[in-house]
Short mmCIF file of C-alpha atoms in Angstrom, two decimals:
data_model
loop_
_atom_site.label_atom_id
_atom_site.label_comp_id
_atom_site.label_asym_id
_atom_site.label_seq_id
_atom_site.Cartn_x
_atom_site.Cartn_y
_atom_site.Cartn_z
CA MET A 23 0.00 0.00 0.00
CA THR A 24 1.51 3.33 -1.05
CA LYS A 25 1.67 6.31 1.27
CA TYR A 26 -0.63 8.27 -1.10
CA PHE A 27 -3.25 5.51 -1.09
CA TYR A 28 -3.07 5.33 2.71
CA LEU A 29 -3.84 9.06 2.92
CA LEU A 30 -6.84 8.60 0.67
CA LEU A 31 -8.18 5.97 3.04
CA LEU A 32 -7.76 8.34 5.96
CA PHE A 33 -9.43 11.25 4.15
CA PRO A 34 -11.70 9.79 1.47
CA ILE A 35 -13.57 13.06 1.15
CA PHE A 36 -13.30 15.06 -2.02
CA SER A 37 -10.70 17.54 -3.20
CA CYS A 38 -11.32 21.27 -2.97
CA ALA A 39 -11.11 21.41 -6.78
CA GLN A 40 -14.62 19.93 -6.92
CA TYR A 41 -16.08 22.95 -5.15
CA LEU A 42 -16.75 25.84 -7.53
CA GLY A 43 -18.50 28.27 -5.19
CA THR A 44 -17.40 31.48 -3.46
CA GLY A 45 -17.18 30.22 0.12
CA SER A 46 -14.03 29.56 2.12
CA ILE A 47 -13.56 25.85 2.81
CA THR A 48 -12.73 24.39 6.20
CA GLN A 49 -12.37 20.74 7.13
CA GLY A 50 -12.65 18.98 10.44
CA LEU A 51 -13.23 20.17 13.97
CA ALA A 52 -12.47 23.68 15.16
CA THR A 53 -10.30 24.57 18.15
CA ALA A 54 -12.47 25.64 21.08
CA THR A 55 -11.80 29.21 22.27
CA SER A 56 -14.51 29.39 24.95
CA GLY A 57 -15.82 26.55 27.07
CA ASN A 58 -19.42 27.67 27.52
CA LEU A 59 -21.06 31.07 27.07
CA TYR A 60 -24.09 30.26 29.19
CA SER A 61 -25.07 27.59 31.71
CA CYS A 62 -28.64 26.36 32.06
CA THR A 63 -30.08 23.27 33.69
CA ASN A 64 -30.48 20.63 30.97
CA GLY A 65 -29.01 23.10 28.48
CA ARG A 66 -26.36 22.26 25.92
CA ILE A 67 -22.82 23.65 25.89
CA ALA A 68 -22.70 26.91 23.92
CA ALA A 69 -19.02 27.04 23.05
CA LEU A 70 -17.12 28.98 20.40
CA GLY A 71 -14.18 27.91 18.30
CA THR A 72 -11.90 28.98 15.48
CA ILE A 73 -10.88 27.11 12.36
CA THR A 74 -8.55 27.96 9.46
CA ALA A 75 -9.76 27.60 5.88
CA THR A 76 -7.82 26.37 2.88
CA ASP A 77 -7.39 30.01 1.80
CA ASN A 78 -5.83 30.75 5.26
CA THR A 79 -8.77 32.81 6.49
CA VAL A 80 -9.72 32.17 10.12
CA TRP A 81 -13.37 31.70 11.02
CA THR A 82 -15.22 31.74 14.33
CA VAL A 83 -17.80 28.97 14.64
CA PRO A 84 -20.68 28.81 14.84
CA ALA A 85 -20.53 32.61 14.42
CA VAL A 86 -19.09 35.84 15.77
CA THR A 87 -21.73 37.12 18.20
CA ASN A 88 -22.25 39.89 20.75
CA PHE A 89 -23.54 37.57 23.46
CA THR A 90 -20.76 38.61 25.89
CA ASN A 91 -20.79 42.26 24.78
CA ASN A 92 -22.30 44.23 27.69
CA LEU A 93 -23.06 47.19 25.41
CA PHE A 94 -25.46 45.11 23.34
CA PRO A 95 -28.78 44.93 25.23
CA PHE A 96 -30.39 41.61 26.09
CA ALA A 97 -33.99 41.09 25.05
CA SER A 98 -36.66 40.78 27.74
CA ASN A 99 -38.04 37.36 28.60
CA LEU A 100 -41.26 36.13 27.08
CA TYR A 101 -40.62 32.57 28.28
CA ASN A 102 -37.31 31.36 29.68
CA GLU A 103 -36.89 28.07 31.55
CA CYS A 104 -33.28 28.94 32.37
CA THR A 105 -34.26 31.97 34.47
CA GLY A 106 -37.67 30.79 35.63
CA ASN A 107 -39.56 33.49 33.74
CA LEU A 108 -42.41 31.20 32.68
CA TYR A 109 -45.08 33.64 31.55
CA ALA A 110 -48.37 32.12 30.49
CA ASN A 111 -49.14 34.88 28.00
CA SER A 112 -47.72 38.08 26.52
CA THR A 113 -49.81 40.30 28.77
CA ALA A 114 -48.09 38.90 31.86
CA ALA A 115 -44.66 39.19 30.25
CA LEU A 116 -45.24 42.83 29.31
CA ALA A 117 -46.56 43.65 32.77
CA ALA A 118 -43.20 42.61 34.23
CA LEU A 119 -41.39 45.35 32.26
CA ASN A 120 -40.92 48.87 33.62
CA GLY A 121 -39.93 50.69 30.41
CA SER A 122 -36.18 50.66 30.98
CA ASP A 123 -35.96 47.94 28.33
CA ILE A 124 -37.08 50.26 25.52
CA VAL A 125 -34.18 51.16 23.21
CA THR A 126 -34.40 54.58 21.55
CA VAL A 127 -33.59 54.65 17.85
CA ASP A 128 -35.53 57.89 17.18
CA THR A 129 -36.35 60.13 20.16
CA ASN A 130 -39.69 61.15 18.64
CA GLY A 131 -40.53 57.65 17.40
CA GLU A 132 -43.34 55.27 18.31
CA ILE A 133 -42.83 52.27 20.58
CA ILE A 134 -42.70 48.98 18.67
CA THR A 135 -42.89 45.64 20.46
CA ALA A 136 -41.31 42.58 18.84
CA TYR A 137 -41.98 38.99 19.91
CA ILE A 138 -39.29 36.51 18.82
CA PHE A 139 -38.78 32.76 19.00
CA ALA A 140 -35.42 31.73 17.55
CA ASP A 141 -33.79 28.33 17.15
CA ASN A 142 -31.28 28.97 18.50
CA TYR A 143 -29.94 32.55 18.78
CA PHE A 144 -30.65 36.02 17.37
CA GLU A 145 -29.31 39.55 17.46
CA MET A 146 -31.58 42.34 16.26
CA TYR A 147 -30.69 45.76 14.86
CA ILE A 148 -33.08 48.54 13.87
CA ASN A 149 -31.56 50.99 11.38
CA GLY A 150 -28.15 49.76 12.55
CA VAL A 151 -28.87 50.26 16.27
CA PRO A 152 -28.58 47.15 18.50
CA VAL A 153 -31.96 46.70 20.20
CA GLY A 154 -31.92 43.16 21.58
CA LYS A 155 -30.11 39.82 21.66
CA ASP A 156 -31.28 36.38 22.72
CA ASN A 157 -31.03 35.56 26.41
CA VAL A 158 -30.05 31.92 25.76
CA PRO A 159 -27.57 31.12 22.97
CA PHE A 160 -28.37 27.41 22.66
CA THR A 161 -30.90 25.67 24.93
CA GLN A 162 -33.30 25.46 26.72
CA PHE A 163 -35.56 26.92 24.05
CA ASN A 164 -36.81 30.37 24.99
CA SER A 165 -38.72 33.29 23.51
CA ASN A 166 -38.14 37.02 23.85
CA ILE A 167 -39.59 40.52 23.77
CA VAL A 168 -37.71 43.46 22.23
CA ARG A 169 -39.10 47.00 22.51
CA PHE A 170 -37.72 50.04 20.70
CA LYS A 171 -38.75 53.57 19.77
CA VAL A 172 -38.44 54.39 16.07
CA ASN A 173 -40.02 56.30 13.19
CA ARG A 174 -41.39 54.47 10.18
CA PRO A 175 -40.13 53.34 7.77
CA PHE A 176 -37.42 51.36 9.54
CA THR A 177 -35.22 48.40 8.66
CA ILE A 178 -34.96 45.22 10.73
CA SER A 179 -31.66 43.33 10.44
CA MET A 180 -31.15 40.10 12.38
CA LEU A 181 -28.26 37.69 12.82
CA LEU A 182 -29.54 34.14 13.31
CA VAL A 183 -27.34 31.31 14.58
CA ASP A 184 -28.11 27.60 14.81
CA TRP A 185 -25.60 26.59 17.50
CA GLU A 186 -23.52 23.41 17.29
CA GLU A 187 -21.81 21.02 19.70
CA ARG A 188 -19.26 19.71 17.17
CA LEU A 189 -17.61 23.03 16.41
CA GLY A 190 -16.66 23.45 12.77
CA VAL A 191 -18.78 20.66 11.34
CA GLY A 192 -22.28 21.71 12.38
CA GLY A 193 -23.08 18.63 14.42
CA GLU A 194 -24.83 17.91 17.70
CA THR A 195 -25.68 14.85 19.77
CA ASN A 196 -29.11 13.45 18.99
CA GLY A 197 -30.73 10.03 18.69
CA GLY A 198 -27.55 8.18 19.58
CA PHE A 199 -25.47 10.00 16.97
CA ASN A 200 -22.64 12.45 17.67
CA TYR A 201 -22.97 14.17 14.28
CA HIS A 202 -26.64 14.97 13.92
CA CYS A 203 -27.49 17.98 11.73
CA GLY A 204 -29.69 20.26 13.81
CA ASP A 205 -32.14 22.71 12.27
CA GLY A 206 -32.74 26.43 12.70
CA GLY A 207 -35.79 28.66 12.28
CA MET A 208 -37.01 32.04 13.53
CA VAL A 209 -40.44 33.59 13.85
CA ALA A 210 -41.19 37.19 14.85
CA VAL A 211 -44.15 39.54 15.14
CA PHE A 212 -43.90 43.34 15.44
CA LYS A 213 -46.75 45.39 16.94
CA ASP A 214 -47.32 49.11 17.36
CA ALA A 215 -48.74 50.84 20.45
CA SER A 216 -52.30 50.02 19.37
CA ASN A 217 -51.42 46.30 19.35
CA THR A 218 -51.69 46.20 15.55
CA ILE A 219 -49.30 43.89 13.71
CA ILE A 220 -47.12 46.06 11.47
CA ALA A 221 -44.65 43.34 10.42
CA LYS A 222 -44.26 39.58 10.68
CA THR A 223 -41.80 37.05 9.35
CA GLY A 224 -42.56 35.63 5.92
CA SER A 225 -41.31 35.27 2.38
CA ASP A 226 -41.20 39.07 1.98
CA TRP A 227 -38.04 39.10 4.12
CA LYS A 228 -34.53 38.64 2.72
CA ALA A 229 -32.26 35.83 3.96
CA GLN A 230 -28.60 35.15 3.18
CA THR A 231 -26.37 32.29 4.32
CA PHE A 232 -22.89 32.82 5.81
CA TYR A 233 -21.95 29.39 7.24
CA THR A 234 -23.03 25.96 6.01
CA ALA A 235 -22.05 22.66 7.65
CA PRO A 236 -21.65 19.78 7.59
CA ILE A 237 -20.76 19.34 3.94
CA MET A 238 -19.92 15.68 3.46
CA ASN A 239 -19.16 15.98 -0.24
CA LEU A 240 -17.74 19.16 -1.76
CA SER A 241 -19.42 18.45 -5.09
CA CYS A 242 -22.93 18.89 -3.63
CA PRO A 243 -23.15 22.66 -2.85
CA THR A 244 -23.93 25.02 -5.73
CA GLU A 245 -24.64 28.70 -6.26
CA SER A 246 -27.16 30.52 -8.40
CA GLY A 247 -26.63 34.25 -8.39
CA THR A 248 -26.42 35.15 -4.71
CA SER A 249 -28.19 31.97 -3.58
CA ARG A 250 -25.90 29.58 -1.70
CA LEU A 251 -27.56 26.22 -2.23
CA SER A 252 -27.04 22.93 -0.43
CA ALA A 253 -30.27 21.03 -1.10
CA ASN A 254 -28.24 18.28 -2.83
CA CYS A 255 -26.09 17.75 0.27
CA SER A 256 -26.67 14.89 2.71
CA THR A 257 -28.12 15.52 6.17
CA ALA A 258 -27.65 11.92 7.34
CA ASP A 259 -26.73 11.28 10.98
CA SER A 260 -23.28 9.89 11.67
CA ASN A 261 -20.76 8.98 14.34
CA ALA A 262 -17.79 9.73 12.10
CA GLY A 263 -17.84 13.38 11.09
CA THR A 264 -14.37 14.65 11.95
CA ALA A 265 -13.45 15.06 8.27
CA TYR A 266 -16.61 16.91 7.24
CA TYR A 267 -16.36 20.31 5.57
CA GLY A 268 -17.77 23.75 6.32
CA LEU A 269 -18.35 26.66 3.94
CA HIS A 270 -17.99 30.25 5.15
CA TRP A 271 -18.71 33.69 3.74
CA ALA A 272 -17.79 37.07 5.24
CA ARG A 273 -20.64 39.31 6.36
CA PRO A 274 -20.87 42.69 4.60
CA SER A 275 -19.54 45.37 6.93
CA ASN A 276 -22.73 47.48 6.73
CA TRP A 277 -25.34 44.72 6.78
CA THR A 278 -27.14 46.17 9.82
CA LEU A 279 -27.82 49.57 8.25
CA ALA A 280 -31.00 50.72 6.54
CA THR A 281 -28.87 51.92 3.62
CA PHE A 282 -27.51 48.43 2.91
CA ASP A 283 -28.75 47.17 -0.46
CA ASP A 284 -30.16 43.67 0.01
CA SER A 285 -32.17 43.68 -3.23
CA SER A 286 -30.04 40.91 -4.75
CA TRP A 287 -30.28 38.65 -1.69
CA PRO A 288 -32.55 35.60 -1.87
CA ALA A 289 -36.02 35.80 -0.42
CA ALA A 290 -36.45 34.12 2.93
CA THR A 291 -37.78 30.56 2.82
CA THR A 292 -40.79 29.80 5.01
CA PHE A 293 -41.27 26.63 7.06
CA THR A 294 -44.25 25.14 8.89
CA ASN A 295 -44.43 24.76 12.66
CA ALA A 296 -44.25 20.99 12.17
CA THR A 297 -41.03 21.23 10.14
CA ILE A 298 -39.35 23.34 12.83
CA GLY A 299 -40.81 21.11 15.55
CA VAL A 300 -42.21 23.58 18.09
CA ASP A 301 -45.39 21.79 19.13
CA ASN A 302 -43.78 20.60 22.39
CA LYS A 303 -42.02 23.85 23.26
CA PRO A 304 -43.99 26.10 25.67
CA ALA A 305 -41.74 29.03 24.71
CA TYR A 306 -43.74 28.91 21.49
CA THR A 307 -47.02 27.16 22.29
CA ASN A 308 -47.87 29.52 25.15
CA PHE A 309 -47.95 32.37 22.63
CA THR A 310 -49.72 31.04 19.56
CA THR A 311 -52.14 33.98 19.78
CA ILE A 312 -49.10 36.13 18.98
CA PHE A 313 -47.21 34.00 16.47
CA ASP A 314 -50.19 32.20 14.89
CA ASP A 315 -52.70 35.04 14.72
CA VAL A 316 -55.62 33.59 12.75
CA SER A 317 -55.87 36.63 10.48
CA ASN A 318 -52.19 37.59 10.32
CA ASP A 319 -50.12 34.45 10.86
CA ALA A 320 -46.33 34.80 11.13
CA GLN A 321 -44.21 32.09 9.53
CA PHE A 322 -40.89 30.56 10.48
CA ILE A 323 -38.15 31.77 8.15
CA TRP A 324 -34.56 30.86 7.38
CA SER A 325 -32.35 30.61 4.35
CA LYS A 326 -33.09 27.88 1.81
CA ASN A 327 -31.58 25.09 3.93
CA VAL A 328 -32.92 25.17 7.50
CA ILE A 329 -30.81 22.13 8.44
CA LEU A 330 -27.33 22.81 7.04
CA ASP A 331 -27.18 26.62 7.11
CA ASN A 332 -25.98 27.65 10.57
CA GLU A 333 -25.37 31.40 10.27
CA VAL A 334 -28.01 33.44 8.47
CA ILE A 335 -28.82 37.15 8.21
CA VAL A 336 -32.42 38.23 7.57
CA ARG A 337 -33.68 41.72 6.76
CA LYS A 338 -36.98 43.51 6.27
CA THR A 339 -37.93 47.16 5.79
CA VAL A 340 -41.19 48.09 7.49
CA SER A 341 -43.29 50.53 5.48
CA SER A 342 -44.37 53.90 6.80
CA LEU A 343 -47.91 52.82 6.02
CA SER A 344 -50.24 51.18 8.50
CA VAL A 345 -51.41 47.65 7.75
CA TYR A 346 -54.75 49.06 6.57
CA ASP A 347 -53.08 51.58 4.26
CA PHE A 348 -50.68 48.95 2.93
CA GLU A 349 -53.54 46.65 2.01
CA ASN A 350 -55.30 49.60 0.40
CA VAL A 351 -52.23 50.43 -1.72
CA ASN A 352 -51.79 46.79 -2.68
CA SER A 353 -55.35 46.61 -3.94
CA LYS A 354 -55.12 49.90 -5.86
CA ILE A 355 -51.99 49.03 -7.87
CA ASN A 356 -52.24 46.21 -10.38
CA ILE A 357 -50.26 44.80 -13.29
CA TYR A 358 -51.68 43.32 -16.50
CA PRO A 359 -51.71 41.31 -18.71
CA ASN A 360 -50.61 38.44 -16.53
CA PRO A 361 -49.30 36.09 -17.94
CA THR A 362 -47.29 38.21 -20.36
CA LYS A 363 -44.15 38.00 -22.52
CA ASN A 364 -41.87 41.03 -22.37
CA GLN A 365 -43.87 43.89 -20.87
CA PHE A 366 -46.76 44.68 -18.56
CA ASN A 367 -49.03 47.62 -17.87
CA LEU A 368 -49.43 49.42 -14.56
CA ASP A 369 -52.96 50.19 -13.41
CA TYR A 370 -52.66 52.89 -10.72
CA ASP A 371 -53.18 56.56 -9.93
CA ALA A 372 -49.75 58.21 -10.18
CA ALA A 373 -50.93 61.31 -8.31
CA VAL A 374 -52.06 59.24 -5.31
CA PHE A 375 -49.40 56.52 -5.40
CA PRO A 376 -46.11 57.92 -6.77
CA ILE A 377 -43.72 55.08 -7.67
CA ASN A 378 -39.94 55.52 -7.67
CA LYS A 379 -38.65 52.16 -8.82
CA ILE A 380 -39.77 48.84 -10.30
CA GLN A 381 -37.78 45.61 -10.07
CA ILE A 382 -38.29 42.10 -11.39
CA ILE A 383 -36.80 39.35 -9.21
CA ASN A 384 -36.71 35.61 -9.84
CA THR A 385 -37.57 32.93 -7.29
CA PHE A 386 -33.90 32.74 -6.24
CA GLY A 387 -34.02 36.40 -5.21
CA GLU A 388 -31.89 37.53 -8.16
CA LEU A 389 -32.54 40.98 -9.64
CA LEU A 390 -33.25 40.61 -13.38
CA PHE A 391 -34.67 44.02 -14.22
CA GLU A 392 -34.82 47.46 -12.64
CA THR A 393 -36.06 50.83 -13.80
CA ASN A 394 -36.53 54.28 -12.29
CA THR A 395 -38.46 55.42 -15.36
CA ILE A 396 -42.07 54.83 -14.41
CA SER A 397 -44.87 54.84 -16.97
CA ASN A 398 -48.08 52.93 -17.54
CA SER A 399 -46.22 50.43 -19.72
CA ILE A 400 -43.11 48.69 -18.39
CA LYS A 401 -41.00 46.93 -21.01
CA PHE A 402 -38.58 44.48 -19.39
CA GLY A 403 -37.34 42.61 -22.46
CA THR A 404 -36.73 38.91 -22.83
CA ILE A 405 -36.44 36.72 -19.75
CA PRO A 406 -37.04 32.95 -19.45
CA SER A 407 -40.61 31.80 -18.96
CA GLY A 408 -41.65 31.17 -15.36
CA MET A 409 -42.88 32.90 -12.23
CA TYR A 410 -41.31 36.19 -11.07
CA PHE A 411 -41.90 38.88 -8.47
CA VAL A 412 -42.49 42.50 -9.46
CA LYS A 413 -41.40 44.81 -6.65
CA ILE A 414 -43.07 48.24 -6.79
CA ILE A 415 -41.22 50.75 -4.61
CA SER A 416 -42.14 54.20 -3.32
CA ASP A 417 -40.82 56.44 -0.56
CA LYS A 418 -43.82 55.37 1.52
CA PHE A 419 -44.47 51.77 0.50
CA GLU A 420 -43.08 48.67 -1.11
CA ILE A 421 -45.40 46.03 -2.53
CA THR A 422 -44.77 42.84 -4.47
CA LYS A 423 -46.87 41.31 -7.24
CA LYS A 424 -46.48 37.88 -8.83
CA LEU A 425 -45.86 37.87 -12.58
CA ILE A 426 -46.00 34.90 -14.97
CA VAL A 427 -43.82 35.20 -18.07
CA GLU A 428 -44.75 32.99 -20.99
#
């Protein structure tokens, strides 16, 4: 047996040459840099580690966070087994707050209350201002309240982290396996002072991936535009994952700001409660009147792969319009014919609803067409047949219409 053949037996995974994407490649377990960020009875170890990629970049896994940064405010508890704050409903949780939790973004703004359940960890920014981070980085599962004062429109930017026990390869202990691929998921509802829902998680959010693991075969991940895809990658449980790969991408430096352009990012993918598996978690089930409002249901969101993607950023700009006004605008602006081939007409009152920009985006979140020249007839040229999203943008609103191209 030659020495080269022996090495292949030790590391029968695939060469980096098979990976054609933009991510930095790491292999194997990371070196732990912190033992445990947070202790909780029956909770899992929330450690951090570093690992060096084949391009010599050094990555923190599962993610660089502000959990130990005292300047970044913690969210308030909605339900937290670790601290004993076991509120039966949101009214009781809000009654426990004295107002010192409210973060001021705009001094003359309105108070917005956000309810968040994240698997596992989140950090939230409003127009670039840190307003709340998760109280528990890993487990037990908890839910949170974040309150802030801001003027509309405003932009929500959130870091989401699915924590891992096998640092660097995205694994955790489950079902008798040491390398089980855990899943993520986040749901949030935002209400104004009148208790009206002004925003909720759904497919109208943006979601981008920054760390994917484990990758068992470097030929399985692909990219389409800005979409980092791993649907073809295995999620099988294992007890031998020390040679698995991870893929990493650097966060944009200004991703928290309202001015950051996320138009080319993929749309968030939505997941059912059953897929995320929250039916036995009181941090969620105690508050279904919030998260599962019968007339305005929020959905769990993540990037396209809720199992393998471990670090995700999601963003949403909340309109200056009320929910009523938004629905009114949406009903008063229409596009036709639909289906169409290379153009469509706008049916709207330009004096009442001034439009600044129109974009056409495919189902991967890629921008295919954009114009600032607004007329009653929009010619977008030749694009492949299929379903697209027409984003109609104003200073005061942003609505999206489905468009079928023949």
